[in-house]
Short mmCIF file of C-alpha atoms and ligand atoms in Angstrom, two decimals:
data_model
loop_
_atom_site.label_atom_id
_atom_site.label_comp_id
_atom_site.label_asym_id
_atom_site.label_seq_id
_atom_site.Cartn_x
_atom_site.Cartn_y
_atom_site.Cartn_z
CA MET A 1 1.45 109.83 174.63
CA ASN A 2 2.02 106.54 172.82
CA SER A 3 1.99 107.54 169.17
CA GLN A 4 2.05 103.92 167.99
CA SER A 5 -1.46 103.03 169.04
CA LYS A 6 -4.79 104.68 168.48
CA GLY A 7 -7.09 106.03 171.14
CA LEU A 8 -10.56 104.61 171.53
CA VAL A 9 -13.95 106.31 171.62
CA ILE A 10 -16.48 103.81 172.91
CA TYR A 11 -20.12 104.26 173.78
CA SER A 12 -23.13 102.60 175.30
CA SER A 13 -26.35 104.04 173.93
CA LEU A 14 -29.94 102.84 174.09
CA SER A 15 -31.71 105.40 171.93
CA GLY A 16 -28.83 107.07 170.07
CA ASN A 17 -28.06 110.26 172.03
CA THR A 18 -24.75 109.08 173.45
CA LYS A 19 -23.84 107.45 170.15
CA LYS A 20 -24.33 110.80 168.40
CA LEU A 21 -22.05 112.56 170.88
CA ALA A 22 -19.38 109.85 170.67
CA GLU A 23 -19.46 109.79 166.86
CA TYR A 24 -19.08 113.53 166.65
CA ILE A 25 -16.13 113.55 169.03
CA SER A 26 -14.36 110.65 167.31
CA GLU A 27 -14.76 112.32 163.91
CA ASN A 28 -13.49 115.71 165.05
CA ILE A 29 -10.96 115.11 167.82
CA ARG A 30 -8.04 115.20 165.39
CA GLN A 31 -6.26 112.39 167.15
CA GLU A 32 -5.81 108.91 165.80
CA CYS A 33 -8.68 106.95 167.25
CA SER A 34 -11.27 104.32 166.53
CA LEU A 35 -14.96 104.33 167.41
CA ALA A 36 -16.79 101.35 168.85
CA ASP A 37 -20.12 100.34 170.28
CA ILE A 38 -19.61 98.77 173.69
CA LYS A 39 -21.56 95.73 172.46
CA ASP A 40 -18.81 94.94 169.93
CA ASN A 41 -16.13 94.18 172.56
CA PRO A 42 -13.30 96.06 170.84
CA GLU A 43 -9.61 95.41 171.49
CA ILE A 44 -8.51 97.69 174.35
CA ASP A 45 -5.19 96.31 175.53
CA ASP A 46 -2.95 98.90 173.98
CA VAL A 47 -4.98 102.10 173.81
CA PRO A 48 -3.26 105.25 175.13
CA TRP A 49 -6.59 106.81 176.15
CA ILE A 50 -10.29 106.06 176.13
CA ILE A 51 -13.22 108.42 175.70
CA ALA A 52 -16.04 106.37 177.17
CA GLY A 53 -19.70 107.28 176.75
CA PHE A 54 -22.70 106.15 178.82
CA TRP A 55 -26.34 107.08 179.26
CA VAL A 56 -27.72 107.79 182.71
CA ASP A 57 -30.04 105.12 184.06
CA LYS A 58 -31.58 105.65 187.49
CA GLY A 59 -28.92 108.01 188.72
CA THR A 60 -25.85 106.19 187.48
CA ALA A 61 -24.31 104.91 184.24
CA ASP A 62 -26.22 102.20 182.44
CA LYS A 63 -25.44 98.63 183.48
CA GLU A 64 -23.59 97.59 180.33
CA PHE A 65 -21.29 100.57 180.71
CA LEU A 66 -20.61 99.85 184.39
CA HIS A 67 -19.72 96.28 183.51
CA PHE A 68 -17.37 97.45 180.76
CA LEU A 69 -15.70 99.91 183.14
CA SER A 70 -15.17 97.18 185.72
CA THR A 71 -13.07 95.24 183.18
CA LEU A 72 -10.58 98.11 182.64
CA GLU A 73 -7.29 98.57 184.46
CA HIS A 74 -4.61 101.26 184.24
CA LYS A 75 -6.38 103.17 181.48
CA LYS A 76 -6.68 106.93 181.04
CA ILE A 77 -10.37 107.56 180.76
CA CYS A 78 -12.38 110.65 179.86
CA LEU A 79 -16.09 110.06 180.40
CA ILE A 80 -18.86 111.51 178.29
CA GLY A 81 -22.56 110.94 178.83
CA THR A 82 -26.12 112.06 178.23
CA LEU A 83 -29.02 112.34 180.65
CA GLY A 84 -32.51 113.74 180.90
CA ALA A 85 -31.70 116.10 183.77
CA TYR A 86 -29.93 119.44 183.35
CA PRO A 87 -26.14 119.03 183.27
CA ASP A 88 -25.71 121.63 186.04
CA SER A 89 -28.27 119.94 188.35
CA ASP A 90 -27.39 118.25 191.64
CA HIS A 91 -28.52 115.00 190.01
CA ALA A 92 -25.90 115.39 187.25
CA LYS A 93 -23.25 116.37 189.80
CA ASP A 94 -24.02 113.19 191.78
CA VAL A 95 -23.64 111.11 188.61
CA ILE A 96 -20.25 112.68 187.92
CA LYS A 97 -19.07 112.12 191.48
CA ARG A 98 -20.16 108.48 191.42
CA MET A 99 -18.61 107.83 188.03
CA LYS A 100 -15.32 109.47 189.03
CA GLU A 101 -15.16 107.03 191.94
CA GLU A 102 -15.92 104.11 189.60
CA VAL A 103 -13.12 105.08 187.20
CA GLU A 104 -10.64 105.62 190.02
CA LYS A 105 -11.08 102.05 191.26
CA GLY A 106 -8.29 101.03 188.86
CA ASN A 107 -7.84 103.71 186.23
CA THR A 108 -6.91 107.36 185.75
CA TYR A 109 -9.88 109.74 185.61
CA LEU A 110 -9.47 112.59 183.13
CA GLY A 111 -12.93 114.14 183.55
CA CYS A 112 -16.60 113.75 182.71
CA TYR A 113 -18.68 115.75 180.24
CA LEU A 114 -22.46 115.47 180.48
CA CYS A 115 -25.19 116.98 178.33
CA GLN A 116 -28.93 116.44 178.04
CA GLY A 117 -30.35 113.82 175.70
CA LYS A 118 -33.93 113.35 174.59
CA ILE A 119 -35.96 111.14 176.91
CA SER A 120 -37.82 108.22 175.37
CA PRO A 121 -41.54 108.95 174.87
CA LYS A 122 -42.27 105.73 176.77
CA LEU A 123 -40.54 107.05 179.88
CA THR A 124 -42.26 110.43 179.56
CA LYS A 125 -45.60 108.59 179.39
CA THR A 126 -44.73 106.67 182.57
CA PHE A 127 -44.11 109.97 184.38
CA GLU A 128 -47.37 111.38 183.04
CA ASN A 129 -49.24 108.51 184.67
CA PHE A 130 -47.86 109.16 188.17
CA PRO A 131 -50.41 110.77 190.51
CA GLU A 132 -49.86 114.19 192.08
CA GLY A 133 -47.69 113.79 195.19
CA HIS A 134 -45.58 111.04 193.61
CA PRO A 135 -41.86 112.01 193.64
CA HIS A 136 -41.78 111.74 189.83
CA PHE A 137 -45.14 113.45 189.17
CA MET A 138 -45.09 115.35 185.86
CA ASP A 139 -45.29 118.88 187.25
CA ASP A 140 -44.55 121.96 185.13
CA ALA A 141 -40.83 121.92 185.92
CA ARG A 142 -40.49 118.27 184.93
CA ARG A 143 -42.50 118.79 181.74
CA LYS A 144 -40.28 121.73 180.83
CA ARG A 145 -37.19 119.63 181.44
CA HIS A 146 -38.48 116.80 179.23
CA GLU A 147 -39.29 119.33 176.50
CA GLU A 148 -35.83 120.84 176.76
CA ALA A 149 -34.16 117.41 176.76
CA ALA A 150 -35.99 116.63 173.51
CA LYS A 151 -33.77 119.21 171.75
CA HIS A 152 -30.50 117.53 172.81
CA PRO A 153 -27.78 116.69 172.16
CA ASP A 154 -27.71 119.79 169.95
CA GLU A 155 -24.85 121.28 167.99
CA ASN A 156 -23.64 123.28 170.95
CA ASP A 157 -23.53 120.15 173.14
CA LEU A 158 -21.45 118.39 170.49
CA LEU A 159 -19.03 121.31 170.19
CA GLN A 160 -18.71 121.64 173.95
CA GLY A 161 -18.15 117.91 174.37
CA LEU A 162 -15.47 117.97 171.71
CA ALA A 163 -13.69 120.95 173.27
CA TYR A 164 -13.88 119.29 176.69
CA CYS A 165 -12.31 116.05 175.45
CA LYS A 166 -9.62 117.86 173.46
CA ASP A 167 -8.67 119.77 176.57
CA LYS A 168 -8.55 116.65 178.76
CA LEU A 169 -6.41 114.75 176.26
CA SER A 170 -4.05 117.63 175.62
CA GLY A 171 -2.19 117.06 178.87
CA LEU A 172 -1.30 113.42 178.08
C1 FMN B 201 -34.90 103.47 181.82
C2 FMN B 201 -34.38 104.88 181.79
C3 FMN B 201 -33.87 105.44 182.95
C4 FMN B 201 -33.39 106.76 182.95
N1 FMN B 201 -32.91 107.29 184.12
C5 FMN B 201 -32.47 108.58 184.11
C6 FMN B 201 -31.98 109.16 185.31
O1 FMN B 201 -31.91 108.56 186.38
N2 FMN B 201 -31.58 110.45 185.27
C7 FMN B 201 -31.62 111.20 184.12
O2 FMN B 201 -31.23 112.38 184.16
N3 FMN B 201 -32.05 110.65 182.95
C8 FMN B 201 -32.48 109.38 182.93
N4 FMN B 201 -32.92 108.81 181.75
C9 FMN B 201 -32.82 109.60 180.49
C10 FMN B 201 -31.61 109.15 179.65
O3 FMN B 201 -30.41 109.17 180.42
C11 FMN B 201 -31.41 110.08 178.44
O4 FMN B 201 -32.57 110.10 177.65
C12 FMN B 201 -30.19 109.67 177.63
O5 FMN B 201 -29.86 110.71 176.74
C13 FMN B 201 -30.40 108.39 176.83
O6 FMN B 201 -29.21 108.16 176.09
P1 FMN B 201 -29.13 107.20 174.83
O7 FMN B 201 -30.00 107.80 173.74
O8 FMN B 201 -27.70 107.20 174.45
O9 FMN B 201 -29.63 105.86 175.24
C14 FMN B 201 -33.39 107.52 181.74
C15 FMN B 201 -33.89 106.92 180.56
C16 FMN B 201 -34.38 105.62 180.58
C17 FMN B 201 -34.89 105.02 179.30
#
């Protein structure tokens, strides 16, 4: 690993869940790194690795994150992200598969850690207004998932995310 330059932890976060995860990892990774909001366009020319955080928007990473990713070349990238769905769901697995492909368009993919993040009350309300039979109708399973998401990211998610990133960076 290039010991001259610092790694970068960068995040895109609408309501703070992904920011919380990224902050925790940057503070505890025990590697020289800086933390940046994607909106601040940080310097990325010389970074030996990037931990890059996104929130899931309609089955993929949010648009700002996808744009940022499309500007990167020849970087070693470990993805982190938060979503409303369960991290072991098919939905989450699809997100990971898609995002791996996105990274591999011009960069090295180190892995992707996902955990749940609380869903905005506005979005929950939208689901509650869908009629029975609608694909997003607020049935018991969906309500339970929204209630569970409201508790995340929790301490365990942060610890797991940190351990995941440490492991992925250890081989560099
Ligand atoms: C407009 C919108 C679309 C979303 N789409 C999805 C989705 O397709 N799948 C999912 O699991 N969660 C979805 N979510 C939930 C967010 O991914 C989740 O709440 C995430 O933790 C938000 O992260 P943030 O606080 O960093 O913005 C959506 C949330 C919003 C507001």
